[in-house]
Amino acid sequence: MLVDRETTRRHEERGVALMKAIRDRVVPGVRSALAAGAFPGMAVQGNLPLLEAVESGVLDLVEALIEAGAALEVTVERFGRPGPTALARAIELRHEDVALALVRAGAPLDVRVGDWSVVEAAVAFALPRLAAALAERGLTPSADETLSLVTAAALGRVSRVSSLLPGTSLDARGKALELATRGAHLAVVDLLLGSGLEAAHAQRALGFAIQNDDLRVLERLLAAGASATAPTGLTRRSPLMMAAMCGSAAVVARLLAAGANPTERSDGSTPLEVAHPAVKALLQEAAQAAMGKAPPGDAR
């Protein structure tokens, strides 16, 4: 019994060390823990090492666990139901390189990502290389005639969206706009914006255009009444704050031109304080220009 307890304790310690290295994103530490006997399939602190690595988005961590024999089909229970597999989670988080590595390693493809198959989710989440890899393996999205407006918009099916638009509610069209924006389906975005949507719908979609670094869709949404200063539907952060964190100079510049305030605090910080290095100089210049125009005594 003492031997069993000691063995269990050692396994737990190695598992904790493995999980810590994953969370710290230290690839040599992960390889060292695995070499020391850490089991890649043992749940630690409510999560599996492979799922934790997938959620980090660090490809080298995921590949180290795949090489160590981590099971690709295993999930952990969430809210009383099985959670997503590693591949489904990679798609949800839009970690395309990680998802491709899992597919190449033989991850099960007959899983769902929300209401979608993996290939439909790859299209809906704007992951073209993954969609192509899945198509090479014989996976194809559902036929048009089976799709709802929202799913057709997410998959970029222009003709199906066009046929379903008459008589659909504003709420359905607004949700379809968000998913078409997330999938970078410009023609569908144009169709939906031309169907009488309100500025509030464009505002909720704006965050997806920023995340995608999609200047063409961003322009459409601003022209449809989306505000460069109001929070998007994705987060309480301002559009400029999101763009600063994503690091797209073109999107940052367009939002500044549309009236975004580079010195305004959003969610406790200014855009410059959280900016990606690629846009720091642009925001610094804009903030200095804004401060120069501020009235004397303005505390911004």
PDB file of C-alpha atoms in Angstrom:
ATOM      1  CA  MET A   1       0.000   0.000   0.000  1.00  0.00           C
ATOM      2  CA  LEU A   2       2.840   2.395   0.852  1.00  0.00           C
ATOM      3  CA  VAL A   3       4.480   1.655  -2.485  1.00  0.00           C
ATOM      4  CA  ASP A   4       1.218   2.333  -4.290  1.00  0.00           C
ATOM      5  CA  ARG A   5       0.776   5.632  -2.493  1.00  0.00           C
ATOM      6  CA  GLU A   6       4.338   6.655  -3.243  1.00  0.00           C
ATOM      7  CA  THR A   7       3.906   5.755  -6.912  1.00  0.00           C
ATOM      8  CA  THR A   8       0.677   7.760  -7.065  1.00  0.00           C
ATOM      9  CA  ARG A   9       2.346  10.732  -5.407  1.00  0.00           C
ATOM     10  CA  ARG A  10       5.205  10.677  -7.920  1.00  0.00           C
ATOM     11  CA  HIS A  11       2.769  10.489 -10.837  1.00  0.00           C
ATOM     12  CA  GLU A  12       0.832  13.455  -9.454  1.00  0.00           C
ATOM     13  CA  GLU A  13       3.991  15.506  -8.967  1.00  0.00           C
ATOM     14  CA  ARG A  14       5.131  14.795 -12.511  1.00  0.00           C
ATOM     15  CA  GLY A  15       1.672  15.665 -13.822  1.00  0.00           C
ATOM     16  CA  VAL A  16       1.710  18.974 -11.964  1.00  0.00           C
ATOM     17  CA  ALA A  17       5.194  19.732 -13.317  1.00  0.00           C
ATOM     18  CA  LEU A  18       4.022  18.949 -16.849  1.00  0.00           C
ATOM     19  CA  MET A  19       0.965  21.167 -16.540  1.00  0.00           C
ATOM     20  CA  LYS A  20       3.012  24.017 -15.086  1.00  0.00           C
ATOM     21  CA  ALA A  21       5.448  23.862 -17.991  1.00  0.00           C
ATOM     22  CA  ILE A  22       2.534  23.937 -20.442  1.00  0.00           C
ATOM     23  CA  ARG A  23       0.922  26.908 -18.711  1.00  0.00           C
ATOM     24  CA  ASP A  24       4.274  28.696 -18.611  1.00  0.00           C
ATOM     25  CA  ARG A  25       4.724  27.815 -22.320  1.00  0.00           C
ATOM     26  CA  VAL A  26       8.154  26.297 -21.692  1.00  0.00           C
ATOM     27  CA  VAL A  27       8.668  23.636 -24.345  1.00  0.00           C
ATOM     28  CA  PRO A  28      11.922  22.206 -22.892  1.00  0.00           C
ATOM     29  CA  GLY A  29      10.160  21.936 -19.532  1.00  0.00           C
ATOM     30  CA  VAL A  30       7.366  19.943 -21.138  1.00  0.00           C
ATOM     31  CA  ARG A  31       9.817  17.579 -22.806  1.00  0.00           C
ATOM     32  CA  SER A  32      11.732  17.212 -19.540  1.00  0.00           C
ATOM     33  CA  ALA A  33       8.561  16.379 -17.583  1.00  0.00           C
ATOM     34  CA  LEU A  34       7.537  13.825 -20.187  1.00  0.00           C
ATOM     35  CA  ALA A  35      11.022  12.275 -20.164  1.00  0.00           C
ATOM     36  CA  ALA A  36      10.785  12.033 -16.371  1.00  0.00           C
ATOM     37  CA  GLY A  37       7.647   9.943 -16.687  1.00  0.00           C
ATOM     38  CA  ALA A  38       4.770  12.424 -16.676  1.00  0.00           C
ATOM     39  CA  PHE A  39       1.714  10.793 -18.234  1.00  0.00           C
ATOM     40  CA  PRO A  40       0.353  12.976 -21.085  1.00  0.00           C
ATOM     41  CA  GLY A  41      -3.189  11.674 -20.582  1.00  0.00           C
ATOM     42  CA  MET A  42      -3.563  12.375 -16.865  1.00  0.00           C
ATOM     43  CA  ALA A  43      -5.976  15.187 -15.978  1.00  0.00           C
ATOM     44  CA  VAL A  44      -4.456  17.815 -13.695  1.00  0.00           C
ATOM     45  CA  GLN A  45      -6.422  20.590 -12.031  1.00  0.00           C
ATOM     46  CA  GLY A  46      -9.479  19.932 -14.145  1.00  0.00           C
ATOM     47  CA  ASN A  47      -7.851  19.809 -17.558  1.00  0.00           C
ATOM     48  CA  LEU A  48      -5.851  17.490 -19.779  1.00  0.00           C
ATOM     49  CA  PRO A  49      -2.292  18.422 -20.810  1.00  0.00           C
ATOM     50  CA  LEU A  50      -3.151  18.259 -24.518  1.00  0.00           C
ATOM     51  CA  LEU A  51      -6.221  20.473 -24.140  1.00  0.00           C
ATOM     52  CA  GLU A  52      -4.205  22.939 -22.073  1.00  0.00           C
ATOM     53  CA  ALA A  53      -1.529  23.049 -24.790  1.00  0.00           C
ATOM     54  CA  VAL A  54      -4.148  23.480 -27.519  1.00  0.00           C
ATOM     55  CA  GLU A  55      -5.692  26.374 -25.623  1.00  0.00           C
ATOM     56  CA  SER A  56      -2.285  28.051 -25.391  1.00  0.00           C
ATOM     57  CA  GLY A  57      -1.997  28.007 -29.183  1.00  0.00           C
ATOM     58  CA  VAL A  58       1.701  27.058 -28.980  1.00  0.00           C
ATOM     59  CA  LEU A  59       2.306  24.495 -31.707  1.00  0.00           C
ATOM     60  CA  ASP A  60       5.550  23.127 -30.222  1.00  0.00           C
ATOM     61  CA  LEU A  61       3.767  22.252 -26.959  1.00  0.00           C
ATOM     62  CA  VAL A  62       1.040  20.389 -28.825  1.00  0.00           C
ATOM     63  CA  GLU A  63       3.537  18.503 -31.001  1.00  0.00           C
ATOM     64  CA  ALA A  64       5.566  17.451 -27.941  1.00  0.00           C
ATOM     65  CA  LEU A  65       2.461  15.916 -26.378  1.00  0.00           C
ATOM     66  CA  ILE A  66       1.427  14.241 -29.637  1.00  0.00           C
ATOM     67  CA  GLU A  67       4.906  12.712 -29.909  1.00  0.00           C
ATOM     68  CA  ALA A  68       4.554  11.460 -26.323  1.00  0.00           C
ATOM     69  CA  GLY A  69       1.377   9.601 -27.234  1.00  0.00           C
ATOM     70  CA  ALA A  70      -1.331  11.908 -25.891  1.00  0.00           C
ATOM     71  CA  ALA A  71      -4.768  10.571 -26.827  1.00  0.00           C
ATOM     72  CA  LEU A  72      -6.337  12.843 -29.431  1.00  0.00           C
ATOM     73  CA  GLU A  73      -9.956  11.851 -28.835  1.00  0.00           C
ATOM     74  CA  VAL A  74     -10.155  12.312 -25.060  1.00  0.00           C
ATOM     75  CA  THR A  75     -12.231  15.119 -23.529  1.00  0.00           C
ATOM     76  CA  VAL A  76     -12.953  16.356 -20.029  1.00  0.00           C
ATOM     77  CA  GLU A  77     -16.466  16.754 -18.697  1.00  0.00           C
ATOM     78  CA  ARG A  78     -17.791  20.304 -18.553  1.00  0.00           C
ATOM     79  CA  PHE A  79     -21.102  21.238 -16.968  1.00  0.00           C
ATOM     80  CA  GLY A  80     -22.093  17.595 -16.794  1.00  0.00           C
ATOM     81  CA  ARG A  81     -21.408  16.908 -20.494  1.00  0.00           C
ATOM     82  CA  PRO A  82     -18.354  15.807 -22.473  1.00  0.00           C
ATOM     83  CA  GLY A  83     -16.262  18.809 -23.466  1.00  0.00           C
ATOM     84  CA  PRO A  84     -14.689  19.450 -26.879  1.00  0.00           C
ATOM     85  CA  THR A  85     -11.924  17.285 -28.275  1.00  0.00           C
ATOM     86  CA  ALA A  86      -8.505  18.825 -28.881  1.00  0.00           C
ATOM     87  CA  LEU A  87      -9.333  19.423 -32.557  1.00  0.00           C
ATOM     88  CA  ALA A  88     -12.699  21.020 -31.811  1.00  0.00           C
ATOM     89  CA  ARG A  89     -11.090  23.280 -29.223  1.00  0.00           C
ATOM     90  CA  ALA A  90      -8.325  24.321 -31.628  1.00  0.00           C
ATOM     91  CA  ILE A  91     -10.955  25.291 -34.193  1.00  0.00           C
ATOM     92  CA  GLU A  92     -13.033  27.195 -31.642  1.00  0.00           C
ATOM     93  CA  LEU A  93      -9.951  29.217 -30.698  1.00  0.00           C
ATOM     94  CA  ARG A  94      -8.898  29.620 -34.344  1.00  0.00           C
ATOM     95  CA  HIS A  95      -5.484  28.055 -33.782  1.00  0.00           C
ATOM     96  CA  GLU A  96      -5.153  26.846 -37.361  1.00  0.00           C
ATOM     97  CA  ASP A  97      -1.589  25.487 -37.194  1.00  0.00           C
ATOM     98  CA  VAL A  98      -2.481  23.521 -34.063  1.00  0.00           C
ATOM     99  CA  ALA A  99      -5.623  22.144 -35.717  1.00  0.00           C
ATOM    100  CA  LEU A 100      -3.628  21.098 -38.790  1.00  0.00           C
ATOM    101  CA  ALA A 101      -1.084  19.288 -36.602  1.00  0.00           C
ATOM    102  CA  LEU A 102      -3.904  17.397 -34.872  1.00  0.00           C
ATOM    103  CA  VAL A 103      -5.465  16.418 -38.202  1.00  0.00           C
ATOM    104  CA  ARG A 104      -2.100  15.194 -39.514  1.00  0.00           C
ATOM    105  CA  ALA A 105      -1.635  13.189 -36.303  1.00  0.00           C
ATOM    106  CA  GLY A 106      -4.930  11.378 -36.824  1.00  0.00           C
ATOM    107  CA  ALA A 107      -7.364  13.280 -34.607  1.00  0.00           C
ATOM    108  CA  PRO A 108     -10.965  12.050 -35.007  1.00  0.00           C
ATOM    109  CA  LEU A 109     -12.801  14.090 -37.626  1.00  0.00           C
ATOM    110  CA  ASP A 110     -16.338  12.915 -36.832  1.00  0.00           C
ATOM    111  CA  VAL A 111     -16.766  15.436 -34.015  1.00  0.00           C
ATOM    112  CA  ARG A 112     -18.926  18.528 -33.760  1.00  0.00           C
ATOM    113  CA  VAL A 113     -17.863  22.099 -33.126  1.00  0.00           C
ATOM    114  CA  GLY A 114     -21.050  23.491 -31.708  1.00  0.00           C
ATOM    115  CA  ASP A 115     -23.699  22.741 -34.335  1.00  0.00           C
ATOM    116  CA  TRP A 116     -21.167  22.261 -37.141  1.00  0.00           C
ATOM    117  CA  SER A 117     -19.018  19.510 -38.520  1.00  0.00           C
ATOM    118  CA  VAL A 118     -15.281  20.165 -38.387  1.00  0.00           C
ATOM    119  CA  VAL A 119     -15.128  21.201 -42.044  1.00  0.00           C
ATOM    120  CA  GLU A 120     -18.100  23.554 -41.662  1.00  0.00           C
ATOM    121  CA  ALA A 121     -16.472  25.058 -38.581  1.00  0.00           C
ATOM    122  CA  ALA A 122     -13.190  25.514 -40.457  1.00  0.00           C
ATOM    123  CA  VAL A 123     -15.039  27.542 -43.101  1.00  0.00           C
ATOM    124  CA  ALA A 124     -17.110  29.447 -40.542  1.00  0.00           C
ATOM    125  CA  PHE A 125     -14.044  30.390 -38.497  1.00  0.00           C
ATOM    126  CA  ALA A 126     -12.076  31.507 -41.576  1.00  0.00           C
ATOM    127  CA  LEU A 127      -9.468  28.722 -41.444  1.00  0.00           C
ATOM    128  CA  PRO A 128      -8.877  28.076 -45.159  1.00  0.00           C
ATOM    129  CA  ARG A 129      -5.814  25.818 -44.860  1.00  0.00           C
ATOM    130  CA  LEU A 130      -7.639  23.589 -42.418  1.00  0.00           C
ATOM    131  CA  ALA A 131     -10.742  23.507 -44.631  1.00  0.00           C
ATOM    132  CA  ALA A 132      -8.546  22.463 -47.580  1.00  0.00           C
ATOM    133  CA  ALA A 133      -6.842  19.731 -45.528  1.00  0.00           C
ATOM    134  CA  LEU A 134     -10.221  18.366 -44.449  1.00  0.00           C
ATOM    135  CA  ALA A 135     -11.519  18.468 -48.030  1.00  0.00           C
ATOM    136  CA  GLU A 136      -8.486  16.378 -49.081  1.00  0.00           C
ATOM    137  CA  ARG A 137      -9.692  13.816 -46.566  1.00  0.00           C
ATOM    138  CA  GLY A 138     -13.136  13.711 -48.156  1.00  0.00           C
ATOM    139  CA  LEU A 139     -15.020  16.012 -45.806  1.00  0.00           C
ATOM    140  CA  THR A 140     -17.455  18.497 -47.334  1.00  0.00           C
ATOM    141  CA  PRO A 141     -19.947  20.937 -45.786  1.00  0.00           C
ATOM    142  CA  SER A 142     -23.671  20.289 -45.882  1.00  0.00           C
ATOM    143  CA  ALA A 143     -25.620  20.948 -49.073  1.00  0.00           C
ATOM    144  CA  ASP A 144     -27.197  24.396 -49.468  1.00  0.00           C
ATOM    145  CA  GLU A 145     -30.792  23.237 -49.226  1.00  0.00           C
ATOM    146  CA  THR A 146     -30.262  21.979 -45.674  1.00  0.00           C
ATOM    147  CA  LEU A 147     -28.789  25.207 -44.294  1.00  0.00           C
ATOM    148  CA  SER A 148     -30.449  27.869 -42.175  1.00  0.00           C
ATOM    149  CA  LEU A 149     -29.744  31.529 -42.903  1.00  0.00           C
ATOM    150  CA  VAL A 150     -27.247  31.784 -40.050  1.00  0.00           C
ATOM    151  CA  THR A 151     -25.317  28.660 -41.053  1.00  0.00           C
ATOM    152  CA  ALA A 152     -25.367  29.623 -44.739  1.00  0.00           C
ATOM    153  CA  ALA A 153     -23.929  33.029 -43.831  1.00  0.00           C
ATOM    154  CA  ALA A 154     -21.251  31.429 -41.661  1.00  0.00           C
ATOM    155  CA  LEU A 155     -20.239  29.182 -44.575  1.00  0.00           C
ATOM    156  CA  GLY A 156     -20.280  31.971 -47.151  1.00  0.00           C
ATOM    157  CA  ARG A 157     -23.098  30.477 -49.261  1.00  0.00           C
ATOM    158  CA  VAL A 158     -24.219  33.568 -51.170  1.00  0.00           C
ATOM    159  CA  SER A 159     -27.065  32.020 -53.151  1.00  0.00           C
ATOM    160  CA  ARG A 160     -28.559  30.286 -50.111  1.00  0.00           C
ATOM    161  CA  VAL A 161     -28.398  33.479 -48.053  1.00  0.00           C
ATOM    162  CA  SER A 162     -30.027  35.418 -50.876  1.00  0.00           C
ATOM    163  CA  SER A 163     -32.875  32.908 -51.145  1.00  0.00           C
ATOM    164  CA  LEU A 164     -33.535  32.922 -47.384  1.00  0.00           C
ATOM    165  CA  LEU A 165     -33.410  36.680 -46.766  1.00  0.00           C
ATOM    166  CA  PRO A 166     -37.014  37.578 -47.644  1.00  0.00           C
ATOM    167  CA  GLY A 167     -39.172  37.323 -44.558  1.00  0.00           C
ATOM    168  CA  THR A 168     -36.401  36.579 -42.056  1.00  0.00           C
ATOM    169  CA  SER A 169     -36.265  38.547 -38.803  1.00  0.00           C
ATOM    170  CA  LEU A 170     -33.826  41.349 -38.064  1.00  0.00           C
ATOM    171  CA  ASP A 171     -32.355  39.270 -35.236  1.00  0.00           C
ATOM    172  CA  ALA A 172     -31.622  36.352 -37.572  1.00  0.00           C
ATOM    173  CA  ARG A 173     -30.069  38.651 -40.164  1.00  0.00           C
ATOM    174  CA  GLY A 174     -27.998  40.371 -37.475  1.00  0.00           C
ATOM    175  CA  LYS A 175     -26.636  37.052 -36.212  1.00  0.00           C
ATOM    176  CA  ALA A 176     -25.947  36.018 -39.799  1.00  0.00           C
ATOM    177  CA  LEU A 177     -23.975  39.247 -40.301  1.00  0.00           C
ATOM    178  CA  GLU A 178     -21.794  38.482 -37.283  1.00  0.00           C
ATOM    179  CA  LEU A 179     -20.958  35.003 -38.575  1.00  0.00           C
ATOM    180  CA  ALA A 180     -20.397  36.158 -42.142  1.00  0.00           C
ATOM    181  CA  THR A 181     -18.006  38.786 -40.784  1.00  0.00           C
ATOM    182  CA  ARG A 182     -16.188  36.223 -38.653  1.00  0.00           C
ATOM    183  CA  GLY A 183     -15.821  33.991 -41.704  1.00  0.00           C
ATOM    184  CA  ALA A 184     -14.599  36.930 -43.856  1.00  0.00           C
ATOM    185  CA  HIS A 185     -17.345  36.328 -46.420  1.00  0.00           C
ATOM    186  CA  LEU A 186     -17.469  39.773 -48.031  1.00  0.00           C
ATOM    187  CA  ALA A 187     -20.225  39.030 -50.565  1.00  0.00           C
ATOM    188  CA  VAL A 188     -22.519  37.722 -47.835  1.00  0.00           C
ATOM    189  CA  VAL A 189     -21.726  40.737 -45.646  1.00  0.00           C
ATOM    190  CA  ASP A 190     -22.760  43.006 -48.516  1.00  0.00           C
ATOM    191  CA  LEU A 191     -26.005  41.064 -49.017  1.00  0.00           C
ATOM    192  CA  LEU A 192     -26.933  41.280 -45.359  1.00  0.00           C
ATOM    193  CA  LEU A 193     -26.048  44.941 -44.953  1.00  0.00           C
ATOM    194  CA  GLY A 194     -28.225  45.671 -47.966  1.00  0.00           C
ATOM    195  CA  SER A 195     -31.209  43.922 -46.357  1.00  0.00           C
ATOM    196  CA  GLY A 196     -32.134  46.746 -43.999  1.00  0.00           C
ATOM    197  CA  LEU A 197     -30.022  45.938 -40.948  1.00  0.00           C
ATOM    198  CA  GLU A 198     -29.533  48.618 -38.311  1.00  0.00           C
ATOM    199  CA  ALA A 199     -26.314  50.259 -37.096  1.00  0.00           C
ATOM    200  CA  ALA A 200     -26.459  48.160 -33.912  1.00  0.00           C
ATOM    201  CA  HIS A 201     -26.093  44.990 -35.969  1.00  0.00           C
ATOM    202  CA  ALA A 202     -23.026  46.383 -37.738  1.00  0.00           C
ATOM    203  CA  GLN A 203     -21.595  47.346 -34.340  1.00  0.00           C
ATOM    204  CA  ARG A 204     -21.889  43.810 -33.007  1.00  0.00           C
ATOM    205  CA  ALA A 205     -20.098  42.457 -36.084  1.00  0.00           C
ATOM    206  CA  LEU A 206     -17.291  45.026 -35.919  1.00  0.00           C
ATOM    207  CA  GLY A 207     -15.194  43.064 -33.432  1.00  0.00           C
ATOM    208  CA  PHE A 208     -14.932  40.097 -35.813  1.00  0.00           C
ATOM    209  CA  ALA A 209     -13.658  42.320 -38.636  1.00  0.00           C
ATOM    210  CA  ILE A 210     -11.021  43.714 -36.256  1.00  0.00           C
ATOM    211  CA  GLN A 211      -9.961  40.247 -35.104  1.00  0.00           C
ATOM    212  CA  ASN A 212      -9.650  39.159 -38.742  1.00  0.00           C
ATOM    213  CA  ASP A 213      -7.633  42.251 -39.717  1.00  0.00           C
ATOM    214  CA  ASP A 214     -10.253  42.573 -42.450  1.00  0.00           C
ATOM    215  CA  LEU A 215     -10.159  46.153 -43.685  1.00  0.00           C
ATOM    216  CA  ARG A 216     -12.690  45.559 -46.486  1.00  0.00           C
ATOM    217  CA  VAL A 217     -15.402  44.299 -44.143  1.00  0.00           C
ATOM    218  CA  LEU A 218     -14.472  46.950 -41.571  1.00  0.00           C
ATOM    219  CA  GLU A 219     -15.112  49.652 -44.172  1.00  0.00           C
ATOM    220  CA  ARG A 220     -18.527  48.164 -44.964  1.00  0.00           C
ATOM    221  CA  LEU A 221     -19.518  48.081 -41.304  1.00  0.00           C
ATOM    222  CA  LEU A 222     -18.411  51.645 -40.624  1.00  0.00           C
ATOM    223  CA  ALA A 223     -20.343  52.794 -43.708  1.00  0.00           C
ATOM    224  CA  ALA A 224     -23.392  50.958 -42.332  1.00  0.00           C
ATOM    225  CA  GLY A 225     -23.266  52.974 -39.115  1.00  0.00           C
ATOM    226  CA  ALA A 226     -20.906  51.070 -36.832  1.00  0.00           C
ATOM    227  CA  SER A 227     -19.104  53.392 -34.423  1.00  0.00           C
ATOM    228  CA  ALA A 228     -15.322  53.523 -34.065  1.00  0.00           C
ATOM    229  CA  THR A 229     -15.737  54.580 -30.433  1.00  0.00           C
ATOM    230  CA  ALA A 230     -18.515  52.390 -28.963  1.00  0.00           C
ATOM    231  CA  PRO A 231     -17.757  48.891 -27.619  1.00  0.00           C
ATOM    232  CA  THR A 232     -18.367  45.991 -29.964  1.00  0.00           C
ATOM    233  CA  GLY A 233     -20.591  43.082 -29.138  1.00  0.00           C
ATOM    234  CA  LEU A 234     -17.612  40.841 -28.436  1.00  0.00           C
ATOM    235  CA  THR A 235     -16.230  42.729 -25.452  1.00  0.00           C
ATOM    236  CA  ARG A 236     -16.512  45.865 -23.350  1.00  0.00           C
ATOM    237  CA  ARG A 237     -13.329  47.127 -24.979  1.00  0.00           C
ATOM    238  CA  SER A 238     -13.453  49.848 -27.597  1.00  0.00           C
ATOM    239  CA  PRO A 239     -12.754  48.931 -31.242  1.00  0.00           C
ATOM    240  CA  LEU A 240      -9.419  50.775 -31.068  1.00  0.00           C
ATOM    241  CA  MET A 241      -8.420  48.815 -27.969  1.00  0.00           C
ATOM    242  CA  MET A 242      -9.146  45.542 -29.775  1.00  0.00           C
ATOM    243  CA  ALA A 243      -7.224  46.649 -32.867  1.00  0.00           C
ATOM    244  CA  ALA A 244      -4.275  47.777 -30.732  1.00  0.00           C
ATOM    245  CA  MET A 245      -4.092  44.352 -29.087  1.00  0.00           C
ATOM    246  CA  CYS A 246      -4.378  42.553 -32.448  1.00  0.00           C
ATOM    247  CA  GLY A 247      -1.576  44.661 -33.931  1.00  0.00           C
ATOM    248  CA  SER A 248      -3.025  45.645 -37.298  1.00  0.00           C
ATOM    249  CA  ALA A 249      -1.628  49.033 -38.337  1.00  0.00           C
ATOM    250  CA  ALA A 250      -4.151  49.409 -41.176  1.00  0.00           C
ATOM    251  CA  VAL A 251      -7.145  48.773 -38.907  1.00  0.00           C
ATOM    252  CA  VAL A 252      -5.765  51.043 -36.173  1.00  0.00           C
ATOM    253  CA  ALA A 253      -5.199  53.815 -38.703  1.00  0.00           C
ATOM    254  CA  ARG A 254      -8.715  53.439 -40.128  1.00  0.00           C
ATOM    255  CA  LEU A 255     -10.337  53.576 -36.679  1.00  0.00           C
ATOM    256  CA  LEU A 256      -8.322  56.666 -35.784  1.00  0.00           C
ATOM    257  CA  ALA A 257      -9.462  58.291 -39.028  1.00  0.00           C
ATOM    258  CA  ALA A 258     -13.049  57.399 -38.074  1.00  0.00           C
ATOM    259  CA  GLY A 259     -12.756  59.261 -34.784  1.00  0.00           C
ATOM    260  CA  ALA A 260     -11.408  56.720 -32.307  1.00  0.00           C
ATOM    261  CA  ASN A 261      -9.741  58.378 -29.319  1.00  0.00           C
ATOM    262  CA  PRO A 262      -6.193  57.054 -28.708  1.00  0.00           C
ATOM    263  CA  THR A 263      -6.112  58.361 -25.120  1.00  0.00           C
ATOM    264  CA  GLU A 264      -9.523  57.177 -23.918  1.00  0.00           C
ATOM    265  CA  ARG A 265      -9.505  54.423 -21.316  1.00  0.00           C
ATOM    266  CA  SER A 266     -11.429  51.266 -22.122  1.00  0.00           C
ATOM    267  CA  ASP A 267     -11.707  48.417 -19.633  1.00  0.00           C
ATOM    268  CA  GLY A 268      -9.161  50.189 -17.426  1.00  0.00           C
ATOM    269  CA  SER A 269      -6.396  50.836 -19.972  1.00  0.00           C
ATOM    270  CA  THR A 270      -5.548  53.033 -22.938  1.00  0.00           C
ATOM    271  CA  PRO A 271      -4.885  51.475 -26.351  1.00  0.00           C
ATOM    272  CA  LEU A 272      -1.198  52.379 -26.093  1.00  0.00           C
ATOM    273  CA  GLU A 273      -0.818  50.552 -22.779  1.00  0.00           C
ATOM    274  CA  VAL A 274      -1.953  47.232 -24.278  1.00  0.00           C
ATOM    275  CA  ALA A 275      -0.750  47.719 -27.852  1.00  0.00           C
ATOM    276  CA  HIS A 276       1.038  45.092 -29.892  1.00  0.00           C
ATOM    277  CA  PRO A 277       4.597  46.264 -30.731  1.00  0.00           C
ATOM    278  CA  ALA A 278       3.621  46.614 -34.396  1.00  0.00           C
ATOM    279  CA  VAL A 279       1.266  49.521 -33.659  1.00  0.00           C
ATOM    280  CA  LYS A 280       2.862  51.207 -30.636  1.00  0.00           C
ATOM    281  CA  ALA A 281       4.552  53.960 -32.645  1.00  0.00           C
ATOM    282  CA  LEU A 282       1.351  54.724 -34.549  1.00  0.00           C
ATOM    283  CA  LEU A 283      -0.665  54.988 -31.356  1.00  0.00           C
ATOM    284  CA  GLN A 284       2.028  57.008 -29.592  1.00  0.00           C
ATOM    285  CA  GLU A 285       1.971  59.554 -32.396  1.00  0.00           C
ATOM    286  CA  ALA A 286      -1.833  59.685 -32.368  1.00  0.00           C
ATOM    287  CA  ALA A 287      -1.938  60.046 -28.572  1.00  0.00           C
ATOM    288  CA  GLN A 288       0.578  62.879 -28.632  1.00  0.00           C
ATOM    289  CA  ALA A 289      -1.418  64.647 -31.328  1.00  0.00           C
ATOM    290  CA  ALA A 290      -4.627  64.212 -29.311  1.00  0.00           C
ATOM    291  CA  MET A 291      -3.002  65.489 -26.126  1.00  0.00           C
ATOM    292  CA  GLY A 292      -1.722  68.501 -28.041  1.00  0.00           C
ATOM    293  CA  LYS A 293      -5.284  69.362 -29.003  1.00  0.00           C
ATOM    294  CA  ALA A 294      -6.657  68.849 -25.496  1.00  0.00           C
ATOM    295  CA  PRO A 295      -7.767  71.989 -23.602  1.00  0.00           C
ATOM    296  CA  PRO A 296      -5.373  73.252 -20.850  1.00  0.00           C
ATOM    297  CA  GLY A 297      -5.900  71.310 -17.656  1.00  0.00           C
ATOM    298  CA  ASP A 298      -7.514  68.369 -19.422  1.00  0.00           C
ATOM    299  CA  ALA A 299      -6.487  65.314 -17.378  1.00  0.00           C
ATOM    300  CA  ARG A 300      -6.693  62.770 -20.151  1.00  0.00           C
TER     301      ARG A 300
END
